[in-house]
mmCIF file of C-alpha atoms in Angstrom:
data_model
loop_
_atom_site.group_PDB
_atom_site.id
_atom_site.type_symbol
_atom_site.label_atom_id
_atom_site.label_comp_id
_atom_site.label_asym_id
_atom_site.label_seq_id
_atom_site.Cartn_x
_atom_site.Cartn_y
_atom_site.Cartn_z
ATOM 1 C CA MET L 1075 32.704 10.863 -1.043
ATOM 2 C CA SER L 1076 33.862 9.613 2.537
ATOM 3 C CA LEU L 1077 33.069 6.449 3.977
ATOM 4 C CA ARG L 1078 30.845 8.386 6.159
ATOM 5 C CA GLY L 1079 28.732 9.615 3.501
ATOM 6 C CA THR L 1080 28.190 5.858 1.418
ATOM 7 C CA TRP L 1081 27.401 4.613 4.331
ATOM 8 C CA TYR L 1082 23.999 3.329 3.130
ATOM 9 C CA ARG L 1083 25.794 1.879 0.221
ATOM 10 C CA TRP L 1084 27.344 -0.560 2.332
ATOM 11 C CA ALA L 1085 24.474 -1.336 4.058
ATOM 12 C CA LEU L 1086 22.787 -2.099 1.104
ATOM 13 C CA GLY L 1087 25.538 -3.799 -0.309
ATOM 14 C CA LEU L 1088 25.688 -5.973 2.891
ATOM 15 C CA TRP L 1089 21.613 -6.567 2.624
ATOM 16 C CA ALA L 1090 21.904 -8.152 -0.814
ATOM 17 C CA LEU L 1091 24.596 -10.137 0.523
ATOM 18 C CA ALA L 1092 22.348 -11.137 3.045
ATOM 19 C CA TRP L 1093 19.210 -12.054 1.267
ATOM 20 C CA LEU L 1094 21.271 -13.891 -0.970
ATOM 21 C CA PHE L 1095 22.763 -16.743 1.140
ATOM 22 C CA VAL L 1096 18.726 -16.623 2.623
ATOM 23 C CA TYR L 1097 17.655 -17.599 -0.587
ATOM 24 C CA MET L 1098 20.383 -20.053 -1.828
ATOM 25 C CA PRO L 1099 18.959 -23.201 0.195
ATOM 26 C CA GLY L 1100 17.074 -24.507 -3.111
ATOM 27 C CA GLY L 1101 17.891 -21.602 -5.141
ATOM 28 C CA GLY L 1102 18.422 -21.898 -8.739
ATOM 29 C CA TYR L 1103 15.109 -23.043 -9.248
ATOM 30 C CA SER L 1104 14.586 -22.044 -12.935
ATOM 31 C CA TRP L 1105 18.129 -21.923 -13.807
ATOM 32 C CA HIS L 1106 17.844 -25.567 -15.740
ATOM 33 C CA TYR L 1107 16.042 -23.719 -18.533
ATOM 34 C CA PHE L 1108 18.777 -21.542 -18.940
ATOM 35 C CA ALA L 1109 21.308 -24.586 -18.839
ATOM 36 C CA HIS L 1110 19.155 -26.522 -21.230
ATOM 37 C CA GLY L 1111 18.246 -23.563 -23.721
ATOM 38 C CA SER L 1112 21.985 -22.577 -23.996
ATOM 39 C CA ALA L 1113 23.048 -25.886 -24.967
ATOM 40 C CA LEU L 1114 20.052 -26.467 -27.064
ATOM 41 C CA LEU L 1115 21.361 -23.027 -28.976
ATOM 42 C CA PHE L 1116 24.872 -23.203 -29.786
ATOM 43 C CA ASP L 1117 25.384 -27.168 -29.404
ATOM 44 C CA GLY L 1118 21.791 -28.348 -30.181
ATOM 45 C CA SER L 1119 21.455 -28.468 -33.886
ATOM 46 C CA GLY L 1120 21.329 -32.206 -34.238
ATOM 47 C CA ALA L 1121 18.985 -32.871 -31.115
ATOM 48 C CA SER L 1122 15.449 -34.006 -31.475
ATOM 49 C CA PRO L 1123 13.890 -31.859 -32.429
ATOM 50 C CA ALA L 1124 16.600 -29.549 -33.673
ATOM 51 C CA GLY L 1125 17.385 -26.754 -31.352
ATOM 52 C CA GLY L 1126 19.787 -23.637 -32.692
ATOM 53 C CA LEU L 1127 18.031 -21.745 -35.847
ATOM 54 C CA HIS L 1128 14.956 -23.503 -34.655
ATOM 55 C CA LEU L 1129 15.198 -23.605 -31.016
ATOM 56 C CA TYR L 1130 12.081 -21.073 -30.367
ATOM 57 C CA ALA L 1131 10.100 -23.020 -33.132
ATOM 58 C CA ASN L 1132 10.531 -26.471 -31.502
ATOM 59 C CA TYR L 1133 10.590 -25.669 -27.631
ATOM 60 C CA PRO L 1134 8.301 -22.930 -27.313
ATOM 61 C CA GLY L 1135 8.268 -23.144 -23.375
ATOM 62 C CA LEU L 1136 11.580 -21.648 -23.632
ATOM 63 C CA GLN L 1137 10.668 -17.650 -23.484
ATOM 64 C CA ILE L 1138 13.639 -16.591 -23.122
ATOM 65 C CA GLY L 1139 15.680 -13.976 -25.310
ATOM 66 C CA PRO L 1140 18.930 -15.433 -27.173
ATOM 67 C CA VAL L 1141 20.890 -12.423 -25.530
ATOM 68 C CA ALA L 1142 20.030 -14.222 -22.371
ATOM 69 C CA PHE L 1143 21.285 -17.838 -23.480
ATOM 70 C CA VAL L 1144 24.629 -16.378 -24.916
ATOM 71 C CA GLY L 1145 25.204 -15.223 -21.098
ATOM 72 C CA ALA L 1146 23.795 -18.803 -19.871
ATOM 73 C CA GLN L 1147 26.089 -19.988 -22.086
ATOM 74 C CA VAL L 1148 29.455 -17.818 -20.564
ATOM 75 C CA LEU L 1149 28.227 -18.577 -16.883
ATOM 76 C CA ARG L 1150 27.200 -22.681 -17.251
ATOM 77 C CA SER L 1151 31.072 -23.072 -17.854
ATOM 78 C CA ILE L 1152 31.933 -21.757 -14.341
ATOM 79 C CA GLY L 1153 31.585 -24.580 -11.689
ATOM 80 C CA SER L 1154 30.393 -27.899 -12.084
ATOM 81 C CA ASP L 1155 26.950 -26.924 -11.398
ATOM 82 C CA ASN L 1156 26.216 -25.686 -14.593
ATOM 83 C CA GLY L 1157 27.239 -22.266 -13.722
ATOM 84 C CA MET L 1158 23.916 -21.787 -10.964
ATOM 85 C CA VAL L 1159 26.506 -20.422 -8.095
ATOM 86 C CA ALA L 1160 28.042 -17.933 -10.372
ATOM 87 C CA ALA L 1161 25.021 -16.746 -11.975
ATOM 88 C CA GLN L 1162 23.457 -16.324 -8.299
ATOM 89 C CA PHE L 1163 26.539 -13.580 -7.587
ATOM 90 C CA ALA L 1164 26.428 -12.076 -10.694
ATOM 91 C CA MET L 1165 22.977 -11.285 -10.973
ATOM 92 C CA THR L 1166 23.524 -9.899 -7.474
ATOM 93 C CA ALA L 1167 25.907 -7.985 -8.484
ATOM 94 C CA ALA L 1168 23.893 -6.799 -10.950
ATOM 95 C CA GLY L 1169 21.250 -5.489 -8.588
ATOM 96 C CA LEU L 1170 23.654 -3.265 -6.852
ATOM 97 C CA LEU L 1171 24.544 -2.021 -10.295
ATOM 98 C CA VAL L 1172 21.402 -0.975 -11.033
ATOM 99 C CA LEU L 1173 20.846 0.753 -7.259
ATOM 100 C CA HIS L 1174 24.218 2.707 -7.927
ATOM 101 C CA THR L 1175 23.162 3.295 -11.973
ATOM 102 C CA LEU L 1176 19.516 4.872 -10.754
ATOM 103 C CA GLU L 1177 21.449 7.161 -8.134
ATOM 104 C CA ARG L 1178 23.687 8.896 -10.374
ATOM 105 C CA CYS L 1179 21.052 9.219 -12.695
ATOM 106 C CA ALA L 1180 19.551 11.205 -10.217
ATOM 107 C CA VAL L 1181 22.315 13.174 -9.192
ATOM 108 C CA LEU L 1182 23.098 14.088 -13.117
ATOM 109 C CA THR L 1183 19.856 15.034 -13.954
ATOM 110 C CA ARG L 1184 19.119 17.262 -10.500
ATOM 111 C CA PRO L 1185 22.162 18.015 -9.014
ATOM 112 C CA ASP L 1186 20.542 20.096 -6.608
ATOM 113 C CA LEU L 1187 19.811 16.773 -4.879
ATOM 114 C CA LEU L 1188 23.509 16.933 -3.632
ATOM 115 C CA ARG L 1189 22.547 19.927 -1.367
ATOM 116 C CA ARG L 1190 19.816 18.356 0.476
ATOM 117 C CA PRO L 1191 20.867 14.803 0.285
ATOM 118 C CA THR L 1192 18.723 13.491 2.999
ATOM 119 C CA ALA L 1193 15.899 12.565 0.811
ATOM 120 C CA LEU L 1194 18.236 10.902 -2.275
ATOM 121 C CA ARG L 1195 19.318 8.389 0.920
ATOM 122 C CA ARG L 1196 16.385 7.756 2.871
ATOM 123 C CA THR L 1197 14.828 6.689 -0.900
ATOM 124 C CA VAL L 1198 17.883 4.796 -1.986
ATOM 125 C CA LEU L 1199 18.108 3.250 1.302
ATOM 126 C CA LEU L 1200 14.153 2.120 2.143
ATOM 127 C CA GLY L 1201 13.116 2.183 -1.379
ATOM 128 C CA GLY L 1202 16.185 -0.249 -2.439
ATOM 129 C CA GLY L 1203 16.367 -2.075 0.446
ATOM 130 C CA VAL L 1204 13.011 -4.013 -0.445
ATOM 131 C CA PHE L 1205 13.952 -3.143 -4.195
ATOM 132 C CA LEU L 1206 17.123 -6.123 -3.401
ATOM 133 C CA VAL L 1207 14.558 -8.377 -0.972
ATOM 134 C CA VAL L 1208 12.891 -9.232 -3.972
ATOM 135 C CA TRP L 1209 15.317 -8.537 -6.479
ATOM 136 C CA GLU L 1210 17.680 -11.739 -4.489
ATOM 137 C CA SER L 1211 14.193 -14.076 -5.506
ATOM 138 C CA LEU L 1212 14.387 -13.308 -8.898
ATOM 139 C CA SER L 1213 18.309 -13.899 -9.208
ATOM 140 C CA VAL L 1214 18.811 -16.419 -6.381
ATOM 141 C CA HIS L 1215 15.782 -18.259 -5.563
ATOM 142 C CA TYR L 1216 14.624 -18.166 -9.524
ATOM 143 C CA GLY L 1217 17.544 -17.463 -11.193
ATOM 144 C CA HIS L 1218 15.891 -15.681 -14.183
ATOM 145 C CA LEU L 1219 18.892 -14.234 -16.148
ATOM 146 C CA ASP L 1220 16.146 -13.047 -19.000
ATOM 147 C CA ASP L 1221 14.544 -10.670 -16.430
ATOM 148 C CA VAL L 1222 17.593 -9.460 -14.624
ATOM 149 C CA LEU L 1223 19.315 -8.569 -17.981
ATOM 150 C CA ALA L 1224 16.119 -6.994 -18.949
ATOM 151 C CA LEU L 1225 15.136 -4.407 -15.925
ATOM 152 C CA LEU L 1226 19.510 -3.873 -16.585
ATOM 153 C CA PHE L 1227 19.534 -2.917 -20.089
ATOM 154 C CA ALA L 1228 16.269 -0.669 -19.286
ATOM 155 C CA VAL L 1229 17.792 1.230 -16.376
ATOM 156 C CA LEU L 1230 21.201 1.411 -18.918
ATOM 157 C CA ALA L 1231 19.037 2.755 -21.616
ATOM 158 C CA VAL L 1232 17.544 5.355 -19.182
ATOM 159 C CA ARG L 1233 21.429 6.134 -18.201
ATOM 160 C CA ALA L 1234 22.260 6.582 -22.074
ATOM 161 C CA LEU L 1235 19.142 8.967 -22.484
ATOM 162 C CA ILE L 1236 20.771 10.969 -19.626
ATOM 163 C CA ALA L 1237 24.184 11.108 -21.190
ATOM 164 C CA ASP L 1238 22.897 12.305 -24.575
ATOM 165 C CA SER L 1239 23.726 8.944 -26.146
ATOM 166 C CA PRO L 1240 21.207 7.911 -28.611
ATOM 167 C CA ALA L 1241 22.809 5.532 -30.041
ATOM 168 C CA LEU L 1242 23.660 3.321 -26.907
ATOM 169 C CA ALA L 1243 20.209 4.083 -25.567
ATOM 170 C CA GLY L 1244 19.277 2.332 -28.656
ATOM 171 C CA LEU L 1245 21.404 -0.536 -28.316
ATOM 172 C CA CYS L 1246 20.474 -1.413 -24.626
ATOM 173 C CA LEU L 1247 16.739 -0.966 -25.176
ATOM 174 C CA GLY L 1248 17.273 -3.560 -28.299
ATOM 175 C CA LEU L 1249 19.135 -5.887 -25.661
ATOM 176 C CA ALA L 1250 16.275 -5.726 -23.183
ATOM 177 C CA ALA L 1251 13.883 -7.242 -25.722
ATOM 178 C CA ASP L 1252 16.667 -9.578 -26.801
ATOM 179 C CA SER L 1253 16.864 -11.078 -23.420
ATOM 180 C CA LYS L 1254 13.111 -10.681 -22.640
ATOM 181 C CA PRO L 1255 10.277 -10.098 -25.391
ATOM 182 C CA TRP L 1256 8.277 -8.596 -22.674
ATOM 183 C CA ALA L 1257 10.569 -5.697 -22.561
ATOM 184 C CA LEU L 1258 9.331 -4.109 -25.782
ATOM 185 C CA ALA L 1259 6.902 -2.191 -23.504
ATOM 186 C CA PHE L 1260 10.028 -0.185 -22.778
ATOM 187 C CA LEU L 1261 9.964 0.900 -26.325
ATOM 188 C CA PRO L 1262 8.185 4.756 -25.185
ATOM 189 C CA LEU L 1263 11.839 5.895 -23.940
ATOM 190 C CA VAL L 1264 12.369 6.111 -27.627
ATOM 191 C CA LEU L 1265 9.940 8.861 -27.532
ATOM 192 C CA ALA L 1266 11.380 10.143 -24.800
ATOM 193 C CA ALA L 1267 14.179 11.499 -26.314
ATOM 194 C CA PRO L 1268 14.485 14.825 -27.944
ATOM 195 C CA ARG L 1269 13.371 14.612 -31.589
ATOM 196 C CA VAL L 1270 16.712 15.553 -32.503
ATOM 197 C CA ARG L 1271 17.532 12.165 -31.647
ATOM 198 C CA ARG L 1272 14.734 10.273 -31.416
ATOM 199 C CA ARG L 1273 15.527 8.500 -34.789
ATOM 200 C CA HIS L 1274 18.888 8.014 -33.306
ATOM 201 C CA VAL L 1275 17.325 5.540 -30.856
ATOM 202 C CA ALA L 1276 14.743 3.861 -33.047
ATOM 203 C CA VAL L 1277 17.339 2.786 -35.477
ATOM 204 C CA TYR L 1278 19.425 1.358 -33.408
ATOM 205 C CA THR L 1279 16.702 -0.154 -31.129
ATOM 206 C CA ALA L 1280 15.227 -1.865 -34.249
ATOM 207 C CA ALA L 1281 18.658 -2.643 -35.764
ATOM 208 C CA THR L 1282 19.537 -4.779 -32.274
ATOM 209 C CA VAL L 1283 15.756 -6.567 -31.957
ATOM 210 C CA LEU L 1284 16.323 -7.689 -35.668
ATOM 211 C CA LEU L 1285 19.730 -8.581 -35.616
ATOM 212 C CA ALA L 1286 18.943 -11.093 -33.126
ATOM 213 C CA TRP L 1287 15.828 -12.361 -33.811
ATOM 214 C CA LEU L 1288 15.642 -12.453 -37.633
ATOM 215 C CA PRO L 1289 17.897 -15.104 -38.077
ATOM 216 C CA PHE L 1290 15.314 -17.448 -36.037
ATOM 217 C CA VAL L 1291 12.699 -16.039 -38.065
ATOM 218 C CA ILE L 1292 14.330 -16.562 -41.148
ATOM 219 C CA ALA L 1293 15.851 -20.469 -40.182
ATOM 220 C CA ASP L 1294 12.457 -21.513 -38.847
ATOM 221 C CA PRO L 1295 8.691 -19.333 -39.325
ATOM 222 C CA GLY L 1296 7.396 -21.295 -36.670
ATOM 223 C CA THR L 1297 9.359 -19.064 -34.092
ATOM 224 C CA LEU L 1298 6.875 -16.474 -34.322
ATOM 225 C CA THR L 1299 4.201 -18.719 -32.970
ATOM 226 C CA ALA L 1300 6.185 -19.044 -29.924
ATOM 227 C CA ALA L 1301 4.585 -16.175 -28.668
ATOM 228 C CA GLN L 1302 1.095 -18.250 -28.478
ATOM 229 C CA TYR L 1303 2.814 -20.403 -25.377
ATOM 230 C CA THR L 1304 0.772 -20.717 -22.890
ATOM 231 C CA ILE L 1305 0.503 -20.760 -18.568
ATOM 232 C CA VAL L 1306 -2.179 -21.355 -16.121
ATOM 233 C CA ASN L 1307 -4.384 -18.633 -14.958
ATOM 234 C CA GLU L 1308 -3.465 -18.745 -11.518
ATOM 235 C CA PRO L 1309 -6.833 -17.964 -9.127
ATOM 236 C CA SER L 1310 -4.929 -14.823 -7.337
ATOM 237 C CA SER L 1311 -3.826 -13.471 -10.699
ATOM 238 C CA ALA L 1312 -5.040 -9.978 -11.378
ATOM 239 C CA LEU L 1313 -6.020 -11.127 -14.811
ATOM 240 C CA ARG L 1314 -8.807 -13.079 -13.072
ATOM 241 C CA ALA L 1315 -10.135 -10.262 -10.789
ATOM 242 C CA LEU L 1316 -10.339 -8.312 -14.250
ATOM 243 C CA GLY L 1317 -13.219 -11.324 -14.772
ATOM 244 C CA VAL L 1318 -10.829 -13.774 -17.355
ATOM 245 C CA ALA L 1319 -11.600 -16.862 -15.917
ATOM 246 C CA THR L 1320 -10.163 -18.935 -18.557
ATOM 247 C CA ALA L 1321 -7.638 -21.792 -17.318
ATOM 248 C CA GLY L 1322 -4.462 -20.586 -19.396
ATOM 249 C CA THR L 1323 -3.302 -17.805 -21.237
ATOM 250 C CA PRO L 1324 -6.126 -16.238 -23.711
ATOM 251 C CA SER L 1325 -4.544 -15.711 -27.305
ATOM 252 C CA TRP L 1326 -4.749 -12.163 -27.016
ATOM 253 C CA ASP L 1327 -3.235 -11.416 -23.916
ATOM 254 C CA ARG L 1328 0.709 -11.369 -24.806
ATOM 255 C CA MET L 1329 -0.326 -8.837 -27.511
ATOM 256 C CA ALA L 1330 -2.723 -6.819 -24.907
ATOM 257 C CA GLN L 1331 0.147 -6.469 -22.428
ATOM 258 C CA LEU L 1332 2.386 -5.143 -24.733
ATOM 259 C CA GLY L 1333 -0.482 -3.077 -26.150
ATOM 260 C CA LEU L 1334 -1.205 -1.512 -22.685
ATOM 261 C CA GLY L 1335 2.591 -1.012 -21.711
ATOM 262 C CA CYS L 1336 3.248 0.907 -24.327
ATOM 263 C CA GLY L 1337 0.051 3.178 -24.823
ATOM 264 C CA LEU L 1338 0.808 4.161 -20.787
ATOM 265 C CA GLY L 1339 4.565 4.629 -21.560
ATOM 266 C CA VAL L 1340 3.379 7.046 -24.375
ATOM 267 C CA LEU L 1341 0.608 8.823 -22.326
ATOM 268 C CA ALA L 1342 3.812 9.263 -19.423
ATOM 269 C CA VAL L 1343 5.889 10.622 -22.191
ATOM 270 C CA VAL L 1344 3.259 13.015 -23.269
ATOM 271 C CA ARG L 1345 2.690 13.944 -19.929
ATOM 272 C CA ARG L 1346 6.641 14.791 -19.742
ATOM 273 C CA ARG L 1347 7.113 12.079 -16.764
ATOM 274 C CA TRP L 1348 8.891 9.653 -19.035
ATOM 275 C CA GLN L 1349 10.922 8.803 -15.680
ATOM 276 C CA ALA L 1350 7.504 6.504 -15.110
ATOM 277 C CA VAL L 1351 7.809 4.470 -18.484
ATOM 278 C CA LEU L 1352 9.519 1.405 -16.326
ATOM 279 C CA LEU L 1353 6.844 1.337 -13.902
ATOM 280 C CA LEU L 1354 4.355 1.478 -16.304
ATOM 281 C CA GLY L 1355 5.378 -1.204 -18.343
ATOM 282 C CA VAL L 1356 6.156 -3.615 -15.713
ATOM 283 C CA GLY L 1357 2.523 -2.822 -14.463
ATOM 284 C CA ALA L 1358 0.904 -3.533 -17.825
ATOM 285 C CA ARG L 1359 2.694 -7.210 -17.512
ATOM 286 C CA ILE L 1360 1.341 -7.740 -14.031
ATOM 287 C CA VAL L 1361 -2.208 -6.508 -14.136
ATOM 288 C CA LEU L 1362 -2.688 -8.999 -17.630
ATOM 289 C CA ASP L 1363 -0.766 -11.644 -17.045
ATOM 290 C CA PRO L 1364 -2.148 -15.132 -16.016
ATOM 291 C CA GLY L 1365 0.995 -15.845 -13.548
ATOM 292 C CA VAL L 1366 1.299 -14.581 -10.005
ATOM 293 C CA TYR L 1367 5.453 -15.300 -9.638
ATOM 294 C CA ASP L 1368 6.976 -13.182 -6.789
ATOM 295 C CA TYR L 1369 9.800 -12.049 -9.752
ATOM 296 C CA TYR L 1370 7.509 -10.113 -11.473
ATOM 297 C CA THR L 1371 7.400 -7.551 -8.587
ATOM 298 C CA ALA L 1372 11.293 -6.827 -8.889
ATOM 299 C CA GLY L 1373 10.659 -5.095 -12.157
ATOM 300 C CA LEU L 1374 7.885 -3.027 -10.517
ATOM 301 C CA LEU L 1375 9.934 -2.302 -7.890
ATOM 302 C CA LEU L 1376 12.661 -1.331 -10.023
ATOM 303 C CA GLY L 1377 10.399 1.036 -12.157
ATOM 304 C CA ALA L 1378 9.078 2.298 -8.542
ATOM 305 C CA LEU L 1379 12.770 3.371 -7.782
ATOM 306 C CA CYS L 1380 13.186 4.791 -10.893
ATOM 307 C CA TRP L 1381 10.301 7.077 -10.442
ATOM 308 C CA GLU L 1382 10.487 7.991 -7.213
ATOM 309 C CA LEU L 1383 14.275 9.234 -7.646
ATOM 310 C CA LEU L 1384 14.058 11.105 -11.113
ATOM 311 C CA GLY L 1385 10.589 11.474 -11.572
ATOM 312 C CA LEU L 1386 9.418 13.226 -8.374
ATOM 313 C CA GLN L 1387 10.319 16.841 -6.903
ATOM 314 C CA ARG L 1388 11.634 15.275 -3.876
ATOM 315 C CA PRO L 1389 12.531 11.660 -3.666
ATOM 316 C CA VAL L 1390 10.246 10.004 -1.522
ATOM 317 C CA PRO L 1391 10.061 5.853 -1.551
ATOM 318 C CA VAL L 1392 5.941 5.828 -1.710
ATOM 319 C CA TRP L 1393 5.845 3.949 -4.471
ATOM 320 C CA SER L 1394 7.987 1.364 -3.804
ATOM 321 C CA LEU L 1395 6.189 0.757 -0.519
ATOM 322 C CA ALA L 1396 3.338 0.505 -1.711
ATOM 323 C CA ALA L 1397 4.248 -2.231 -4.170
ATOM 324 C CA PHE L 1398 6.476 -3.787 -1.907
ATOM 325 C CA THR L 1399 3.548 -4.307 0.646
ATOM 326 C CA GLY L 1400 1.014 -5.566 -1.955
ATOM 327 C CA LEU L 1401 2.836 -7.670 -3.983
ATOM 328 C CA HIS L 1402 5.313 -9.100 -1.824
ATOM 329 C CA LEU L 1403 4.202 -9.135 1.741
ATOM 330 C CA ALA L 1404 0.382 -9.505 1.153
ATOM 331 C CA PRO L 1405 0.466 -13.174 -0.287
ATOM 332 C CA GLY L 1406 2.491 -14.399 3.104
ATOM 333 C CA VAL L 1407 -0.185 -13.130 4.920
ATOM 334 C CA ILE L 1408 -3.728 -13.687 3.408
ATOM 335 C CA GLY L 1409 -5.008 -16.884 1.911
ATOM 336 C CA ASP L 1410 -7.953 -15.759 0.017
ATOM 337 C CA ALA L 1411 -6.615 -16.010 -3.716
ATOM 338 C CA PRO L 1412 -9.550 -14.321 -5.269
ATOM 339 C CA VAL L 1413 -8.518 -11.534 -2.461
ATOM 340 C CA LEU L 1414 -5.102 -11.028 -3.318
ATOM 341 C CA GLY L 1415 -5.759 -11.105 -7.007
ATOM 342 C CA THR L 1416 -8.118 -7.896 -6.366
ATOM 343 C CA LEU L 1417 -5.268 -6.195 -4.167
ATOM 344 C CA ARG L 1418 -2.559 -6.881 -6.843
ATOM 345 C CA LEU L 1419 -5.006 -5.534 -9.518
ATOM 346 C CA TRP L 1420 -5.713 -2.397 -7.325
ATOM 347 C CA THR L 1421 -1.869 -1.810 -6.061
ATOM 348 C CA VAL L 1422 -0.805 -1.832 -9.794
ATOM 349 C CA VAL L 1423 -3.871 0.676 -10.989
ATOM 350 C CA LEU L 1424 -3.078 2.716 -7.926
ATOM 351 C CA LEU L 1425 0.822 3.010 -8.299
ATOM 352 C CA THR L 1426 -0.305 3.741 -12.315
ATOM 353 C CA ALA L 1427 -2.648 6.315 -11.354
ATOM 354 C CA GLY L 1428 -0.783 8.145 -8.930
ATOM 355 C CA VAL L 1429 2.168 8.579 -11.484
ATOM 356 C CA LEU L 1430 -0.317 10.242 -14.452
ATOM 357 C CA LEU L 1431 -2.711 11.954 -12.090
ATOM 358 C CA LEU L 1432 0.139 13.465 -9.774
ATOM 359 C CA PRO L 1433 0.235 17.331 -9.960
ATOM 360 C CA GLN L 1434 3.167 18.999 -11.662
ATOM 361 C CA ARG L 1435 4.238 20.859 -9.474
ATOM 362 C CA TRP L 1436 5.241 17.832 -7.446
ATOM 363 C CA CYS L 1437 6.953 16.112 -10.558
ATOM 364 C CA ALA L 1438 10.841 17.048 -11.468
ATOM 365 C CA GLU L 1439 11.772 18.607 -14.853
ATOM 366 C CA GLY L 1440 10.583 15.910 -17.245
ATOM 367 C CA GLU L 1441 13.111 17.380 -19.982
ATOM 368 C CA LEU L 1442 16.154 15.013 -21.117
ATOM 369 C CA PRO L 1443 19.653 16.642 -22.586
ATOM 370 C CA GLY L 1444 19.685 17.265 -26.144
ATOM 371 C CA SER L 1445 15.957 19.322 -25.572
ATOM 372 C CA ALA L 1446 17.782 22.328 -26.208
ATOM 373 C CA ALA L 1447 18.885 21.189 -29.656
ATOM 374 C CA ASP L 1448 15.081 20.983 -30.435
ATOM 375 C CA ALA L 1449 14.647 24.726 -29.270
ATOM 376 C CA ILE L 1450 16.876 25.891 -31.489
ATOM 377 C CA ALA L 1451 15.185 24.043 -34.533
ATOM 378 C CA ASP L 1452 12.193 25.421 -33.611
ATOM 379 C CA PRO L 1453 11.509 28.522 -36.326
ATOM 380 C CA ALA L 1454 10.693 30.652 -33.780
ATOM 381 C CA MET L 1455 14.184 30.282 -32.107
ATOM 382 C CA VAL L 1456 15.825 31.535 -35.702
ATOM 383 C CA SER L 1457 13.366 34.979 -34.877
ATOM 384 C CA GLY L 1458 14.996 35.856 -31.942
ATOM 385 C CA ASP L 1459 12.557 33.950 -29.527
ATOM 386 C CA VAL L 1460 15.118 33.464 -27.065
ATOM 387 C CA HIS L 1461 13.017 33.460 -23.688
ATOM 388 C CA ARG L 1462 11.254 30.158 -25.154
ATOM 389 C CA LEU L 1463 14.308 27.970 -24.705
ATOM 390 C CA PRO L 1464 13.723 25.320 -21.449
ATOM 391 C CA LYS L 1465 15.186 26.012 -18.740
ATOM 392 C CA ARG L 1466 17.792 23.222 -18.852
ATOM 393 C CA PHE L 1467 19.537 25.018 -22.136
ATOM 394 C CA ASP L 1468 21.379 27.123 -20.296
ATOM 395 C CA MET L 1469 22.722 24.307 -17.911
ATOM 396 C CA VAL L 1470 23.643 22.290 -20.758
ATOM 397 C CA SER L 1471 25.529 25.321 -22.334
ATOM 398 C CA ALA L 1472 27.731 26.461 -19.391
ATOM 399 C CA GLU L 1473 28.564 22.449 -18.838
ATOM 400 C CA ARG L 1474 29.747 22.555 -22.668
ATOM 401 C CA SER L 1475 31.696 25.960 -21.957
ATOM 402 C CA ASP L 1476 33.643 24.735 -19.019
#
């Protein structure tokens, strides 16, 4: 593709670089958790209290997955600042990779977009532009490698499903949860796979999660209680807008987030809108979370862009712009905490309702590669009822015959 046809990608790259330098002064706010945690995991077996496989039991405030600590261990060896600047550049690059991967997914699942690329480019440019503003806050200001990796692996899981690679999809879903436990809300993507692939995705996901977390649980069963770590219930949180006025995180909250996220994701899959699983999973976290950190919004914007590029018949960045306005811009102009909490709640509720209640004619085809194999496995197909084959079957067969 010529430079003229890819100008918007270069523009997004420069846009990300600009925001990187905007956030760099005073950035890396949370990077010390990753530097300290990775040191405890790899070198802290003799620390007091002990690190190593006792890390999560003894330091419950480190709500960070082991895969993120592995990444931090590599990065903190670069430079004299425990790898903070290297991490900021690496996470900025990850944001651009996420955008490129989503655009590629859109083109692969819907080749017709190449014949009318204006809507695709506009959505990538506008939706990707607001996404990068918040992504740079996540990556550069906060330095949350765990959230970055969880979202990156979730997008790679979507790419693997589209490529009909169930093992890779399961591996990526597992690595997302191994980076940040709340990424378990993306598990409904397992059900998005065709029936003949679903077991493979599920097995690889479960194996990847168990291999990462089970050693900690076996070494110290106190690891299981680390999820009960609480944070302050902010006055402007959606949780308070729902009427939960406790000072900290309710004991039921973490499981409720996962339950709601997975439930909404399953409903989306049932309604053939699997492309919205990321949006719904992160939305459930925001609605029930006592915190209001800006980096939560990055996941919502990523999910919105995934839905707009893959789930809509005609890509349009409505969800992205609405989420950016309600969750990122509004706190800069509204000072009333209860109003912000209500706005936070209703922004996510309306985005969720918009996904689940949108008329089917406005949504893109929801089947993934491999669905044709489901149809062949159907006894009706054996009897010669060929006209019931999914629409994608002819295209998949033609591609494989080339």
